[in-house]
Amino acid sequence: MNILILGGDGYLGWPTAMYFSNRGYDVTVVDNYFRRNACTELDVGMLYPVPTLVERAKIWHELTGKEIKVVIGDLSDPEVMRSLFSGTVEYSWALDRKFLGIPETVIHYAEQPSAPYSLINYKYANITLTNNLLVTNNLMFALRDFSRDTHVIHIGTMGEYGTPNIDIPEGWIQIQRNGRKDTFLFPRQAGSLYHTTKIMDTDLMWFAVRMWDLRITDLMQGPVYGMETKDSMIDDRLRTIFNYDEVFGTIINRFTVQAIVDYPLTVYGKGGQTRGYLNLNDTLQCAHMAEKTPAQKGELRIFNQIMETFSANQLAEKVQRVGKAQGYDVKIDHIENPRKEAEEHYYNPTYQGLIDIGVEPHYLTDEVLAGMFQVAETYKSNIRKDVIFKGITW
Amino acid sequence: MNILILGGDGYLGWPTAMYFSNRGYDVTVVDNYFRRNACTELDVGMLYPVPTLVERAKIWHELTGKEIKVVIGDLSDPEVMRSLFSGTVEYSWALDRKFLGIPETVIHYAEQPSAPYSLINYKYANITLTNNLLVTNNLMFALRDFSRDTHVIHIGTMGEYGTPNIDIPEGWIQIQRNGRKDTFLFPRQAGSLYHTTKIMDTDLMWFAVRMWDLRITDLMQGPVYGMETKDSMIDDRLRTIFNYDEVFGTIINRFTVQAIVDYPLTVYGKGGQTRGYLNLNDTLQCAHMAEKTPAQKGELRIFNQIMETFSANQLAEKVQRVGKAQGYDVKIDHIENPRKEAEEHYYNPTYQGLIDIGVEPHYLTDEVLAGMFQVAETYKSNIRKDVIFKGITW
């Protein structure tokens, strides 16, 4: 099986590449180093340096004998996207430079993934908008023109739903009105411009599925935590990119690092904001199970990709408790909310579909958190307190 | 009152400019000649040549003594958009070149408006996507940064709703589920990439309204017909841009021209496609009434801007009947549908909100159609049969 991973250098992309490579898939990764370049530009820190994608592919090959083909290129350029399906692609690194063939599955992570980044100012808003939508649109048209059978697994976000006052289904809702009924995408309304681009991805994908009978699975993911996967444990140089800053660091990852350097946990406002979370290892499982049971032609299949829900306060208390048990004096600070969001709200999403196709959830246990503390502690000397909180407001 | 019209050179833009100018408003129009340039590039015909926007503003001033300030610039460039609010704008033509001040109202027409254009191929798809979304996003951020009180009147499209199997409300729907309820945007699903960008505009505007308390009216417009407005009747050179081709010509306008040159009316497939329509003069009225009763701060107010509904077959038969009465031998041709759309479907939209704020509808009477025939006949020698139907499929 031939699998193409767009955004293969990112927090999810590289672990996904190793995961599928280890299971016998032919894997190609594509990235333009957006995340690394943005981290440099914004001066936000990574917990440890990470080798280039080409270097990581070489290390992976050395250690496992397996090949992950690498393309360094900007997928918002339609010609780069199309080359991956037309066969004109030039690999930046590969053992065998012959075209691997049209992929059976594409995993699409190639988006600017940060809410604060998208709202730094109008320029970053436009970068987010054009990058995310052009990549998705280029993918839709490449599939239309070259391969309507390829299964796309797209990473959406639970943030597309916002925090409505009714239960959140998995993507779809039947509406009855004046004695008639029809099934629709559950109405979406997000809390950041980044999250809004994910809604717009859904608009594009739903159009493409209806027009061209594409097959797409949209994984509505919650914030991911964790730094290790089974595949990365063989060598520290295979660890994924790990941010602990406000821009690219997700909340549990950030809190763990803050706890270690005695930086009070930054709970925004009242801290009643409830979201669904999942372990990095479960992201890989979800992609794998989605790949094994592809969507039908003409189907936009949507799963809510979370394993449990917590409020910001619950997360802070968990990190505090586990940190204290490890000897850290963890403080919690309720800072003025830089975002415009409900700090107390109803939240009841369904998340059953992925379990039904075989995903076995991991949970945020004290042991898991303690493991994260241990890895982060190893890199403590790299942590820059000055980049943890920038205070980007909207 | 100071009113800014984005897309002031287009089919709706220029008549809107004259309409408000004639009623004592200070009007500024902005355009980058996208439509004209696209017509040249695609070799599609206009019924008659139209003076440049600067030339039209000069003619308007000569004839009425009134000033319409002109800015030629690309609003997908955020600096051009921001200059209109920051005061750094340079007018391409104006009697008084001093900044007019921050507009109380912005009418936003500045989008690529054609479904077939958006689906010629992936390049035109990307042009549509970036142009339409960057203009809207630039407007949202300019308002956030310079003027949160300005009322935006945006032209949406009834096509955002598609053809659902339930009644279509004016933008919003209350959903009850498991004993709880909330109000949402009515779920949208469009039949072209262009229409999908309008859904994405809605996503962007709804985000901006919730975050920054902007005030926006979204007019969900159906296809517009007509070529004359009261203001243009004083001089032929003031007529609006009028396309009769498949790319930029709307159906009633196209059918009228086809009838005159003995080109069978091109009904797509079975012809049961039902849509809502309105007269160009009613578009102006709707913009005016919306301007007089602005949306509240933090409100995305949505009106369905149509006056009556017809199937494609009904329109073809109407044009045929009126044409025959005028001595034309009008034929109707059911051609293979180049689009993927339902040719028979339920369609029951509400359109009451604009009536409630004072719009007095005009209808597509035989007299109105006969008037269109008469004007088009004047320009018969300009009509190129070869550009009427290109057969852009999706």
PDB file of C-alpha atoms in Angstrom, chain A residues 76 78-79 82 118-123 125-126 129-130 133-134 137-138 141 144-145 161 163-169 172-178 180-193 196 199-201 203-204 206-207 209-213 340-341 346 348 350 393-394, chain B residues 76 78-79 82 118-123 125-126 129-130 133-134 137-138 141 144-145 161 163-169 172-178 180-193 196 199-201 203-204 206-207 209-213 340-341 346 348 350 393-394:
ATOM      1  CA  SER A  76      -0.095  25.530  -2.025  1.00  0.00           C
ATOM      2  CA  PRO A  78      -0.763  23.376  -7.554  1.00  0.00           C
ATOM      3  CA  GLU A  79       2.076  22.064  -9.723  1.00  0.00           C
ATOM      4  CA  ARG A  82      -0.190  17.587  -9.076  1.00  0.00           C
ATOM      5  CA  SER A 118      -3.778  33.046  12.520  1.00  0.00           C
ATOM      6  CA  LEU A 119      -4.647  36.091  14.602  1.00  0.00           C
ATOM      7  CA  ILE A 120      -1.286  37.783  15.161  1.00  0.00           C
ATOM      8  CA  ASN A 121      -2.400  40.342  12.591  1.00  0.00           C
ATOM      9  CA  TYR A 122      -3.983  40.579   9.137  1.00  0.00           C
ATOM     10  CA  LYS A 123      -0.852  39.304   7.401  1.00  0.00           C
ATOM     11  CA  ALA A 125      -4.482  35.737   8.871  1.00  0.00           C
ATOM     12  CA  ASN A 126      -4.016  35.873   5.111  1.00  0.00           C
ATOM     13  CA  LEU A 129      -6.204  31.433   4.766  1.00  0.00           C
ATOM     14  CA  THR A 130      -4.290  31.039   1.525  1.00  0.00           C
ATOM     15  CA  LEU A 133      -7.311  26.544   1.475  1.00  0.00           C
ATOM     16  CA  LEU A 134      -4.999  26.330  -1.505  1.00  0.00           C
ATOM     17  CA  ASN A 137      -8.225  22.848  -3.071  1.00  0.00           C
ATOM     18  CA  ASN A 138      -5.126  21.713  -4.939  1.00  0.00           C
ATOM     19  CA  PHE A 141      -8.460  19.154  -8.100  1.00  0.00           C
ATOM     20  CA  ARG A 144     -10.480  15.078  -9.695  1.00  0.00           C
ATOM     21  CA  ASP A 145      -7.996  15.146 -12.549  1.00  0.00           C
ATOM     22  CA  TYR A 161     -18.210  22.916  16.028  1.00  0.00           C
ATOM     23  CA  THR A 163     -19.402  25.155  21.852  1.00  0.00           C
ATOM     24  CA  PRO A 164     -23.068  24.900  20.858  1.00  0.00           C
ATOM     25  CA  ASN A 165     -25.823  24.530  23.397  1.00  0.00           C
ATOM     26  CA  ILE A 166     -26.876  21.160  21.948  1.00  0.00           C
ATOM     27  CA  ASP A 167     -25.147  17.778  21.695  1.00  0.00           C
ATOM     28  CA  ILE A 168     -22.497  17.539  18.975  1.00  0.00           C
ATOM     29  CA  PRO A 169     -22.904  14.577  16.612  1.00  0.00           C
ATOM     30  CA  TRP A 172     -23.879  15.210  10.336  1.00  0.00           C
ATOM     31  CA  ILE A 173     -27.362  16.073  11.544  1.00  0.00           C
ATOM     32  CA  GLN A 174     -30.841  15.313  10.287  1.00  0.00           C
ATOM     33  CA  ILE A 175     -33.128  18.365  10.403  1.00  0.00           C
ATOM     34  CA  GLN A 176     -36.908  18.205  10.294  1.00  0.00           C
ATOM     35  CA  ARG A 177     -38.862  21.311   9.326  1.00  0.00           C
ATOM     36  CA  ASN A 178     -42.501  21.801   8.379  1.00  0.00           C
ATOM     37  CA  ARG A 180     -40.006  17.498   5.649  1.00  0.00           C
ATOM     38  CA  LYS A 181     -36.486  16.337   6.468  1.00  0.00           C
ATOM     39  CA  ASP A 182     -32.963  16.283   5.084  1.00  0.00           C
ATOM     40  CA  THR A 183     -29.450  15.502   6.344  1.00  0.00           C
ATOM     41  CA  PHE A 184     -26.862  18.261   6.576  1.00  0.00           C
ATOM     42  CA  LEU A 185     -23.400  19.000   7.848  1.00  0.00           C
ATOM     43  CA  PHE A 186     -23.824  19.985  11.491  1.00  0.00           C
ATOM     44  CA  PRO A 187     -23.633  23.817  11.438  1.00  0.00           C
ATOM     45  CA  ARG A 188     -20.141  24.999  12.266  1.00  0.00           C
ATOM     46  CA  GLN A 189     -18.888  28.110  14.046  1.00  0.00           C
ATOM     47  CA  ALA A 190     -15.322  28.335  15.221  1.00  0.00           C
ATOM     48  CA  GLY A 191     -13.464  30.492  17.704  1.00  0.00           C
ATOM     49  CA  SER A 192     -10.396  31.417  15.643  1.00  0.00           C
ATOM     50  CA  LEU A 193      -9.486  32.175  12.089  1.00  0.00           C
ATOM     51  CA  THR A 196     -12.519  28.809  10.508  1.00  0.00           C
ATOM     52  CA  ILE A 199     -14.638  24.813   8.381  1.00  0.00           C
ATOM     53  CA  MET A 200     -13.807  26.132   4.937  1.00  0.00           C
ATOM     54  CA  ASP A 201     -11.875  22.919   4.229  1.00  0.00           C
ATOM     55  CA  ASP A 203     -16.974  23.290   2.617  1.00  0.00           C
ATOM     56  CA  LEU A 204     -14.423  22.487  -0.109  1.00  0.00           C
ATOM     57  CA  TRP A 206     -18.089  18.420   0.738  1.00  0.00           C
ATOM     58  CA  PHE A 207     -18.302  20.176  -2.616  1.00  0.00           C
ATOM     59  CA  VAL A 209     -17.267  14.742  -2.748  1.00  0.00           C
ATOM     60  CA  ARG A 210     -20.665  15.655  -4.207  1.00  0.00           C
ATOM     61  CA  MET A 211     -19.304  16.745  -7.588  1.00  0.00           C
ATOM     62  CA  TRP A 212     -16.613  14.168  -8.275  1.00  0.00           C
ATOM     63  CA  ASP A 213     -17.457  11.180  -6.083  1.00  0.00           C
ATOM     64  CA  LYS A 340     -12.959  35.728  22.935  1.00  0.00           C
ATOM     65  CA  GLU A 341     -14.591  32.480  24.022  1.00  0.00           C
ATOM     66  CA  TYR A 346     -22.380  23.165  27.656  1.00  0.00           C
ATOM     67  CA  ASN A 348     -21.388  17.130  24.898  1.00  0.00           C
ATOM     68  CA  THR A 350     -20.261  12.134  20.534  1.00  0.00           C
ATOM     69  CA  THR A 393      -5.285  38.560  21.627  1.00  0.00           C
ATOM     70  CA  TRP A 394      -8.455  38.477  19.558  1.00  0.00           C
TER      71      TRP A 394
ATOM     72  CA  SER B  76      -7.035  41.241  -2.367  1.00  0.00           C
ATOM     73  CA  PRO B  78      -4.565  44.174   2.207  1.00  0.00           C
ATOM     74  CA  GLU B  79      -2.728  47.488   1.901  1.00  0.00           C
ATOM     75  CA  ARG B  82      -6.652  49.309   4.551  1.00  0.00           C
ATOM     76  CA  SER B 118     -14.468  28.938 -11.037  1.00  0.00           C
ATOM     77  CA  LEU B 119     -14.505  25.498 -12.647  1.00  0.00           C
ATOM     78  CA  ILE B 120     -12.684  26.043 -15.943  1.00  0.00           C
ATOM     79  CA  ASN B 121      -9.734  24.275 -14.347  1.00  0.00           C
ATOM     80  CA  TYR B 122      -7.680  24.247 -11.142  1.00  0.00           C
ATOM     81  CA  LYS B 123      -6.021  27.572 -11.949  1.00  0.00           C
ATOM     82  CA  ALA B 125     -10.508  27.649  -9.122  1.00  0.00           C
ATOM     83  CA  ASN B 126      -7.544  28.981  -7.179  1.00  0.00           C
ATOM     84  CA  LEU B 129     -10.694  31.124  -4.005  1.00  0.00           C
ATOM     85  CA  THR B 130      -7.891  33.550  -3.254  1.00  0.00           C
ATOM     86  CA  LEU B 133     -11.594  35.144   0.349  1.00  0.00           C
ATOM     87  CA  LEU B 134      -8.726  37.596   0.591  1.00  0.00           C
ATOM     88  CA  ASN B 137     -10.824  38.776   4.971  1.00  0.00           C
ATOM     89  CA  ASN B 138      -9.006  42.030   4.243  1.00  0.00           C
ATOM     90  CA  PHE B 141      -9.447  42.954   9.406  1.00  0.00           C
ATOM     91  CA  ARG B 144     -11.433  45.315  13.130  1.00  0.00           C
ATOM     92  CA  ASP B 145      -8.432  47.611  13.079  1.00  0.00           C
ATOM     93  CA  TYR B 161     -28.222  26.922   0.377  1.00  0.00           C
ATOM     94  CA  THR B 163     -31.557  22.726  -3.063  1.00  0.00           C
ATOM     95  CA  PRO B 164     -32.317  21.088   0.276  1.00  0.00           C
ATOM     96  CA  ASN B 165     -35.377  18.941   0.802  1.00  0.00           C
ATOM     97  CA  ILE B 166     -36.699  21.301   3.497  1.00  0.00           C
ATOM     98  CA  ASP B 167     -37.867  24.926   3.464  1.00  0.00           C
ATOM     99  CA  ILE B 168     -35.076  27.498   3.308  1.00  0.00           C
ATOM    100  CA  PRO B 169     -35.266  30.211   5.982  1.00  0.00           C
ATOM    101  CA  TRP B 172     -30.707  31.103  10.361  1.00  0.00           C
ATOM    102  CA  ILE B 173     -32.339  28.042  11.864  1.00  0.00           C
ATOM    103  CA  GLN B 174     -33.155  26.938  15.386  1.00  0.00           C
ATOM    104  CA  ILE B 175     -32.265  23.309  16.011  1.00  0.00           C
ATOM    105  CA  GLN B 176     -33.653  21.223  18.865  1.00  0.00           C
ATOM    106  CA  ARG B 177     -31.832  18.076  19.899  1.00  0.00           C
ATOM    107  CA  ASN B 178     -32.186  15.859  22.959  1.00  0.00           C
ATOM    108  CA  ARG B 180     -31.871  21.390  24.187  1.00  0.00           C
ATOM    109  CA  LYS B 181     -31.844  24.066  21.504  1.00  0.00           C
ATOM    110  CA  ASP B 182     -29.596  26.605  19.832  1.00  0.00           C
ATOM    111  CA  THR B 183     -29.690  28.868  16.769  1.00  0.00           C
ATOM    112  CA  PHE B 184     -27.294  28.253  13.898  1.00  0.00           C
ATOM    113  CA  LEU B 185     -26.510  29.344  10.385  1.00  0.00           C
ATOM    114  CA  PHE B 186     -28.717  27.230   8.137  1.00  0.00           C
ATOM    115  CA  PRO B 187     -26.364  24.488   6.832  1.00  0.00           C
ATOM    116  CA  ARG B 188     -24.989  25.393   3.441  1.00  0.00           C
ATOM    117  CA  GLN B 189     -23.990  23.254   0.458  1.00  0.00           C
ATOM    118  CA  ALA B 190     -23.404  24.827  -2.912  1.00  0.00           C
ATOM    119  CA  GLY B 191     -23.247  23.534  -6.447  1.00  0.00           C
ATOM    120  CA  SER B 192     -20.112  25.293  -7.689  1.00  0.00           C
ATOM    121  CA  LEU B 193     -16.742  26.369  -6.387  1.00  0.00           C
ATOM    122  CA  THR B 196     -18.685  27.587  -2.172  1.00  0.00           C
ATOM    123  CA  ILE B 199     -20.277  29.980   1.910  1.00  0.00           C
ATOM    124  CA  MET B 200     -16.718  30.563   3.042  1.00  0.00           C
ATOM    125  CA  ASP B 201     -17.385  34.315   3.076  1.00  0.00           C
ATOM    126  CA  ASP B 203     -17.863  31.541   7.645  1.00  0.00           C
ATOM    127  CA  LEU B 204     -15.432  34.487   7.727  1.00  0.00           C
ATOM    128  CA  TRP B 206     -19.781  35.095  11.115  1.00  0.00           C
ATOM    129  CA  PHE B 207     -16.407  34.712  12.802  1.00  0.00           C
ATOM    130  CA  VAL B 209     -19.123  39.419  13.824  1.00  0.00           C
ATOM    131  CA  ARG B 210     -18.772  37.203  16.901  1.00  0.00           C
ATOM    132  CA  MET B 211     -15.202  38.229  17.673  1.00  0.00           C
ATOM    133  CA  TRP B 212     -15.234  41.954  16.952  1.00  0.00           C
ATOM    134  CA  ASP B 213     -18.883  42.993  17.140  1.00  0.00           C
ATOM    135  CA  LYS B 340     -23.773  18.293 -11.673  1.00  0.00           C
ATOM    136  CA  GLU B 341     -27.062  19.424 -10.161  1.00  0.00           C
ATOM    137  CA  TYR B 346     -38.012  20.676  -3.886  1.00  0.00           C
ATOM    138  CA  ASN B 348     -39.210  26.631  -1.036  1.00  0.00           C
ATOM    139  CA  THR B 350     -38.569  32.361   2.413  1.00  0.00           C
ATOM    140  CA  THR B 393     -18.362  21.107 -17.303  1.00  0.00           C
ATOM    141  CA  TRP B 394     -18.073  19.960 -13.712  1.00  0.00           C
TER     142      TRP B 394
END
